[in-house]
Coordinates of C-alpha atoms in Angstrom, one line a residue:
X1 CA 29.9 21.0 -24.8
X2 CA 28.0 22.4 -27.9
X3 CA 25.4 25.2 -27.1
X4 CA 22.6 23.4 -28.7
X5 CA 23.1 20.5 -26.4
X6 CA 22.7 23.0 -23.2
X7 CA 19.2 24.1 -24.3
X8 CA 17.1 24.6 -21.3
X9 CA 14.5 22.0 -21.6
X10 CA 10.8 22.1 -20.4
X11 CA 10.0 18.6 -19.7
X12 CA 11.4 15.2 -19.1
X13 CA 10.4 11.6 -20.4
X14 CA 10.1 8.9 -18.1
X15 CA 11.1 5.6 -19.2
X16 CA 8.9 3.5 -16.9
X17 CA 8.9 -0.2 -16.3
X18 CA 8.5 -1.6 -19.5
X19 CA 7.9 0.0 -22.9
X20 CA 6.5 -3.1 -24.4
X21 CA 3.0 -2.3 -25.5
X22 CA 1.7 -6.0 -24.6
X23 CA 2.7 -5.3 -20.8
X24 CA 0.8 -2.0 -20.5
X25 CA -2.5 -3.4 -19.7
X26 CA -1.0 -5.6 -17.1
X27 CA 1.0 -3.0 -15.6
X28 CA -2.0 -0.6 -15.4
X29 CA -4.4 -3.0 -13.9
X30 CA -1.5 -4.4 -11.4
X31 CA -0.7 -0.6 -10.1
X32 CA -4.4 0.4 -10.0
X33 CA -5.4 -2.4 -7.9
X34 CA -2.3 -1.9 -5.8
X35 CA -3.0 1.7 -5.6
X36 CA -6.5 1.1 -4.5
X37 CA -5.9 -1.1 -1.8
X38 CA -3.3 1.2 -0.3
X39 CA -5.8 3.9 -0.3
X40 CA -8.6 2.3 1.4
X41 CA -6.2 0.4 3.4
X42 CA -4.7 3.3 5.0
X43 CA -8.0 5.3 5.1
X44 CA -9.5 2.4 7.1
X45 CA -6.6 2.9 9.6
X46 CA -7.0 6.4 9.8
X47 CA -10.7 6.4 10.5
X48 CA -10.6 3.8 12.8
X49 CA -8.0 5.8 15.1
X50 CA -9.9 8.9 14.9
X51 CA -13.2 7.2 15.5
X52 CA -12.1 5.2 18.4
X53 CA -11.1 7.0 21.7
X54 CA -9.2 3.7 23.0
X55 CA -6.6 4.2 20.4
X56 CA -6.1 8.0 21.2
X57 CA -2.8 6.8 22.5
X58 CA 0.7 7.7 21.3
X59 CA 1.3 4.6 19.6
X60 CA -1.6 4.9 17.5
X61 CA -1.2 8.8 17.0
X62 CA 2.1 7.8 15.3
X63 CA 0.4 5.1 13.2
X64 CA -2.2 7.5 12.1
X65 CA 0.6 9.5 10.7
X66 CA 2.4 6.7 9.2
X67 CA -0.9 5.8 7.4
X68 CA -1.4 9.3 6.2
X69 CA 2.5 9.4 5.0
X70 CA 2.2 6.1 3.2
X71 CA -1.0 7.7 1.2
X72 CA 1.2 10.6 0.4
X73 CA 3.9 8.6 -1.0
X74 CA 2.1 6.1 -2.7
X75 CA 0.4 9.1 -4.3
X76 CA 3.6 10.8 -5.3
X77 CA 4.4 8.3 -8.1
X78 CA 1.5 5.7 -9.1
X79 CA -1.2 8.3 -10.2
X80 CA 1.6 9.7 -12.6
X81 CA 2.5 6.4 -13.8
X82 CA -1.2 5.1 -14.4
X83 CA -1.7 8.5 -16.6
X84 CA 1.1 7.9 -18.6
X85 CA 0.0 4.4 -19.3
X86 CA -3.4 5.3 -19.9
X87 CA -2.5 8.3 -22.3
X88 CA 0.5 6.6 -23.8
X89 CA 2.4 9.8 -23.0
X90 CA 5.8 9.6 -20.9
X91 CA 6.4 13.2 -20.7
X92 CA 6.6 15.0 -17.4
X93 CA 7.1 18.9 -17.1
X94 CA 10.2 20.3 -15.6
X95 CA 8.6 21.9 -12.9
X96 CA 6.5 18.7 -12.1
X97 CA 9.5 16.3 -12.4
X98 CA 11.0 18.7 -9.3
X99 CA 7.9 18.6 -7.4
X100 CA 7.6 14.8 -7.7
X101 CA 11.3 14.6 -6.7
X102 CA 10.7 16.6 -3.7
X103 CA 7.7 15.0 -2.6
X104 CA 9.2 11.5 -2.9
X105 CA 12.0 12.0 -1.1
X106 CA 10.0 14.1 1.7
X107 CA 7.7 11.6 2.4
X108 CA 10.0 8.7 2.0
X109 CA 12.4 9.9 4.4
X110 CA 9.7 10.9 6.8
X111 CA 8.6 7.4 6.9
X112 CA 12.0 6.3 8.2
X113 CA 11.5 9.2 10.7
X114 CA 8.1 8.0 12.0
X115 CA 9.6 4.3 12.2
X116 CA 12.2 5.7 14.5
X117 CA 10.0 7.8 16.6
X118 CA 7.6 4.5 16.9
X119 CA 10.6 2.6 18.1
X120 CA 11.3 5.2 20.7
X121 CA 7.6 4.9 21.9
X122 CA 7.8 1.2 22.3
X123 CA 10.9 1.7 24.1
X124 CA 9.2 4.1 26.8
X125 CA 6.3 1.6 26.9
X126 CA 8.5 -1.4 27.5
X127 CA 11.5 -0.4 29.4
X128 CA 9.9 2.5 31.3
X129 CA 6.1 1.4 31.3
X130 CA 5.1 3.1 34.8
X131 CA 6.5 6.5 33.5
X132 CA 5.2 5.6 30.0
X133 CA 2.7 8.7 29.7
X134 CA 5.0 11.2 31.3
X135 CA 7.5 11.4 28.7
X136 CA 5.0 10.5 25.8
X137 CA 2.6 13.3 26.5
X138 CA 0.8 15.0 23.5
X139 CA 3.4 17.7 23.8
X140 CA 6.3 15.6 23.3
X141 CA 4.6 13.4 20.6
X142 CA 3.7 16.8 18.7
X143 CA 7.5 18.1 19.1
X144 CA 8.9 14.9 17.9
X145 CA 6.5 14.9 14.7
X146 CA 7.2 18.6 14.2
X147 CA 10.7 18.1 14.3
X148 CA 10.9 15.0 11.9
X149 CA 8.6 17.2 9.4
X150 CA 11.0 20.3 9.6
X151 CA 14.3 18.2 9.1
X152 CA 12.9 16.1 6.2
X153 CA 11.5 19.1 4.7
X154 CA 14.6 20.9 4.9
X155 CA 16.7 18.0 3.1
X156 CA 14.2 17.6 0.4
X157 CA 14.3 21.6 -0.4
X158 CA 17.8 21.7 -0.3
X159 CA 17.9 18.7 -3.2
X160 CA 15.3 20.5 -5.3
X161 CA 16.9 23.9 -5.1
X162 CA 20.3 22.5 -6.2
X163 CA 18.6 20.6 -8.8
X164 CA 16.7 23.5 -10.2
X165 CA 19.9 25.3 -10.6
X166 CA 21.3 22.6 -13.2
X167 CA 21.2 22.6 -16.6
X168 CA 19.9 19.3 -18.7
X169 CA 20.5 18.1 -21.9
X170 CA 17.8 18.4 -24.7
X171 CA 15.3 15.1 -25.5
X172 CA 16.4 13.8 -21.9
X173 CA 14.7 10.6 -20.9
X174 CA 14.9 9.5 -17.3
X175 CA 15.9 5.8 -16.7
X176 CA 13.4 5.4 -14.4
X177 CA 9.2 5.4 -13.8
X178 CA 9.5 8.8 -11.8
X179 CA 11.6 11.6 -11.1
X180 CA 14.4 10.5 -8.9
X181 CA 17.9 12.3 -7.8
X182 CA 20.6 10.0 -9.3
X183 CA 18.8 9.3 -12.9
X184 CA 18.3 13.0 -13.3
X185 CA 21.7 13.9 -12.0
X186 CA 23.0 11.8 -15.0
X187 CA 21.1 13.8 -17.6
X188 CA 22.6 17.0 -16.5
X189 CA 24.9 19.1 -18.7
X190 CA 26.5 21.2 -15.4
X191 CA 28.8 20.2 -13.0
X192 CA 26.9 17.9 -10.5
X193 CA 30.0 17.7 -8.1
X194 CA 28.0 19.7 -5.2
X195 CA 24.7 17.9 -5.7
X196 CA 26.7 14.5 -5.2
X197 CA 28.2 15.7 -2.0
X198 CA 25.1 17.0 -0.4
X199 CA 23.3 13.8 -1.7
X200 CA 26.3 11.8 0.0
X201 CA 26.3 13.8 3.2
X202 CA 22.4 13.8 3.6
X203 CA 22.3 10.1 2.8
X204 CA 24.9 9.3 5.9
X205 CA 23.1 11.8 8.1
X206 CA 19.4 10.8 7.2
X207 CA 19.9 7.2 6.5
X208 CA 21.9 6.2 9.4
X209 CA 20.0 8.5 12.2
X210 CA 16.8 6.6 12.2
X211 CA 18.4 3.3 11.9
X212 CA 20.6 3.9 14.9
X213 CA 17.7 5.0 17.0
X214 CA 15.6 1.8 15.8
X215 CA 18.6 -0.5 17.0
X216 CA 19.4 1.2 20.1
X217 CA 15.9 1.2 21.0
X218 CA 15.1 -2.4 20.1
X219 CA 18.8 -3.5 21.8
X220 CA 17.3 -2.1 25.0
X221 CA 13.9 -3.4 24.5
X222 CA 15.4 -6.8 24.1
X223 CA 17.6 -6.7 27.3
X224 CA 14.4 -5.7 29.2
X225 CA 12.5 -8.4 27.9
X226 CA 14.7 -11.2 28.2
X227 CA 14.9 -10.3 32.1
X228 CA 11.4 -11.2 32.3
X229 CA 10.8 -14.6 34.2
X230 CA 7.4 -15.7 32.7
X231 CA 7.3 -16.7 29.2
X232 CA 3.8 -15.3 28.9
X233 CA 5.3 -11.9 30.2
X234 CA 7.8 -11.9 27.4
X235 CA 5.4 -12.9 24.4
X236 CA 3.3 -9.9 25.5
X237 CA 6.1 -7.5 25.6
X238 CA 7.2 -8.9 21.9
X239 CA 3.6 -8.9 20.6
X240 CA 3.6 -5.2 21.2
X241 CA 6.8 -4.7 18.8
X242 CA 5.7 -7.4 16.2
X243 CA 3.9 -5.3 13.8
X244 CA 7.1 -2.4 13.9
X245 CA 9.7 -5.2 13.7
X246 CA 7.9 -6.3 10.6
X247 CA 7.5 -3.0 8.8
X248 CA 11.3 -2.1 9.8
X249 CA 12.6 -5.3 8.3
X250 CA 10.9 -5.1 5.1
X251 CA 12.2 -1.4 4.8
X252 CA 15.7 -1.6 5.6
X253 CA 16.0 -5.2 4.3
X254 CA 14.9 -3.8 0.9
X255 CA 17.6 -1.0 1.2
X256 CA 20.1 -3.4 2.2
X257 CA 19.6 -6.0 -0.4
X258 CA 19.9 -3.5 -3.5
X259 CA 22.3 -0.9 -2.2
X260 CA 25.0 -3.1 -0.3
X261 CA 25.6 -4.9 -4.0
X262 CA 28.4 -3.7 -5.7
X263 CA 27.8 -1.5 -8.9
X264 CA 26.6 -3.5 -12.1
X265 CA 25.0 -2.8 -15.5
X266 CA 21.6 -3.8 -13.8
X267 CA 21.8 -1.3 -11.0
X268 CA 19.1 1.1 -12.8
X269 CA 16.9 -1.9 -12.5
X270 CA 17.7 -2.5 -9.0
X271 CA 16.8 1.4 -8.1
X272 CA 13.3 0.6 -10.0
X273 CA 13.0 -2.3 -7.5
X274 CA 13.6 -0.6 -4.7
X275 CA 11.7 2.4 -5.2
X276 CA 8.9 0.0 -6.0
X277 CA 9.3 -1.8 -2.7
X278 CA 9.5 1.3 -0.5
X279 CA 7.2 3.6 -2.3
X280 CA 4.4 1.4 -3.6
X281 CA 4.4 -2.2 -2.0
X282 CA 5.3 -1.7 1.6
X283 CA 2.9 1.3 1.9
X284 CA 0.1 -1.1 0.8
X285 CA 1.3 -4.0 3.1
X286 CA 1.1 -1.5 6.2
X287 CA -2.6 -1.6 7.0
X288 CA -2.7 -5.4 6.8
X289 CA 0.3 -5.7 9.1
X290 CA -0.6 -3.4 11.7
X291 CA -4.4 -4.6 11.7
X292 CA -3.7 -8.5 11.5
X293 CA -1.5 -8.5 14.7
X294 CA -3.3 -6.2 16.7
X295 CA -6.4 -6.6 18.7
X296 CA -7.3 -3.3 19.3
X297 CA -7.1 -2.2 15.7
X298 CA -9.1 -5.1 14.7
X299 CA -11.8 -4.5 17.3
X300 CA -11.7 -0.6 16.1
X301 CA -11.9 -1.5 12.5
X302 CA -14.6 -4.0 13.3
X303 CA -16.6 -1.1 14.8
X304 CA -15.8 1.1 11.9
X305 CA -17.1 -1.2 9.3
X306 CA -19.9 -2.2 11.3
X307 CA -21.3 1.5 11.1
X308 CA -20.6 2.0 7.6
X309 CA -22.3 -1.6 6.7
X310 CA -25.2 -1.3 9.2
X311 CA -28.8 -0.8 7.2
X312 CA -30.8 2.3 7.3
X313 CA -33.3 2.7 10.3
X314 CA -37.0 2.0 8.9
X315 CA -39.2 5.0 9.1
X316 CA -40.9 3.9 12.1
X317 CA -37.9 3.6 14.1
X318 CA -37.4 7.4 13.4
X319 CA -40.4 7.9 15.5
X320 CA -40.7 8.0 19.0
X321 CA -43.3 6.2 20.4
X322 CA -45.6 7.2 22.9
X323 CA -47.3 4.4 25.4
X324 CA -50.4 5.5 26.2
X325 CA -51.5 4.4 29.9
X326 CA -54.8 2.4 30.1
X327 CA -56.1 4.6 32.6
X328 CA -56.6 7.4 29.9
X329 CA -57.7 5.2 27.3
X330 CA -59.6 2.3 29.3
X331 CA -58.1 -1.0 30.0
X332 CA -58.6 -2.5 26.6
X333 CA -56.8 0.4 24.5
X334 CA -52.9 0.1 25.8
X335 CA -51.2 0.0 22.2
X336 CA -48.0 2.0 21.6
X337 CA -49.0 5.3 19.2
X338 CA -46.5 6.6 17.3
X339 CA -45.9 10.6 17.5
X340 CA -44.5 11.9 14.3
X341 CA -43.0 15.1 16.4
X342 CA -39.5 15.8 16.1
X343 CA -39.1 15.9 20.0
X344 CA -41.3 12.8 20.6
X345 CA -43.0 12.7 23.7
X346 CA -41.0 15.2 25.2
X347 CA -42.4 18.0 23.1
X348 CA -45.9 17.2 24.2
X349 CA -45.0 17.4 27.9
X350 CA -46.0 20.7 28.3
X351 CA -49.7 20.0 26.8
X352 CA -50.7 16.9 28.8
X353 CA -51.8 18.9 31.6
X354 CA -53.8 21.1 29.3
X355 CA -55.9 18.5 28.0

């Protein structure tokens, strides 16, 4: 390859979802609305779990972290895409591109690991309900979360370090709306054999491990539920897993639908569709899925929204009211007298004997 084609570049150009000018306003409005719904919805879930002591359980601890990860995952790609549409600039710095790639794979893989940990939590709650709080104590929950963060960080860091060592051709345009592994590798002027092997190995391990954990957990859950005699008991057991199963089906259903099909000229479009679904749409839907099918979460959200929407107290409600007995003022004067002291009547308790 000629030397001029191997010049070290300082930026890439993102192709985006569409290059047609008439589509840009629609795309900006659509993704801005989606992003705002994602941020507000997941923020409400997080605040509801923090403020309601009834939700301080392992299940909602993991849901809290899932909402946080969904917010970060969506924030990895959507703000940059909105900025590109608004400024009509598709450029992204080389360092910014690697940072975006690292963050997307970190939060995306962490999302899968959290779904697997939540499946383990449901397994313990349904199959071993009497001993649930022993293995799912705060210490164990923290270890499960910490281990997931370490593994996913290691994977993303290795991908990023290997990508940083490659040389890219000048004037490189990424056939995607964000910096992803495979589109970047296609633009490299270097030998990418090592990168491809690492991607394949991590894809097998990081893809099958959470899925295997989820499948094994639910096989055991279904086996236990089917042995319950009452229909009401079966429904109650399944209802605790409904939201989680819905999110798992959406996530892995999208992956299977896109990546199990043979490679075709439209594969890049399928990659974009899968990234949009997993990185933008599902994070937006998760708050609705977990709140609409969960009575405790709906109650907590109702309390939270009620606190936020409650009117400010009137000035007279901020003042303590002191009832003066009739024996001191006479039988005819027994009205309520507001006392404008921060401590109310208690601040005057020491002075009443002196009067």
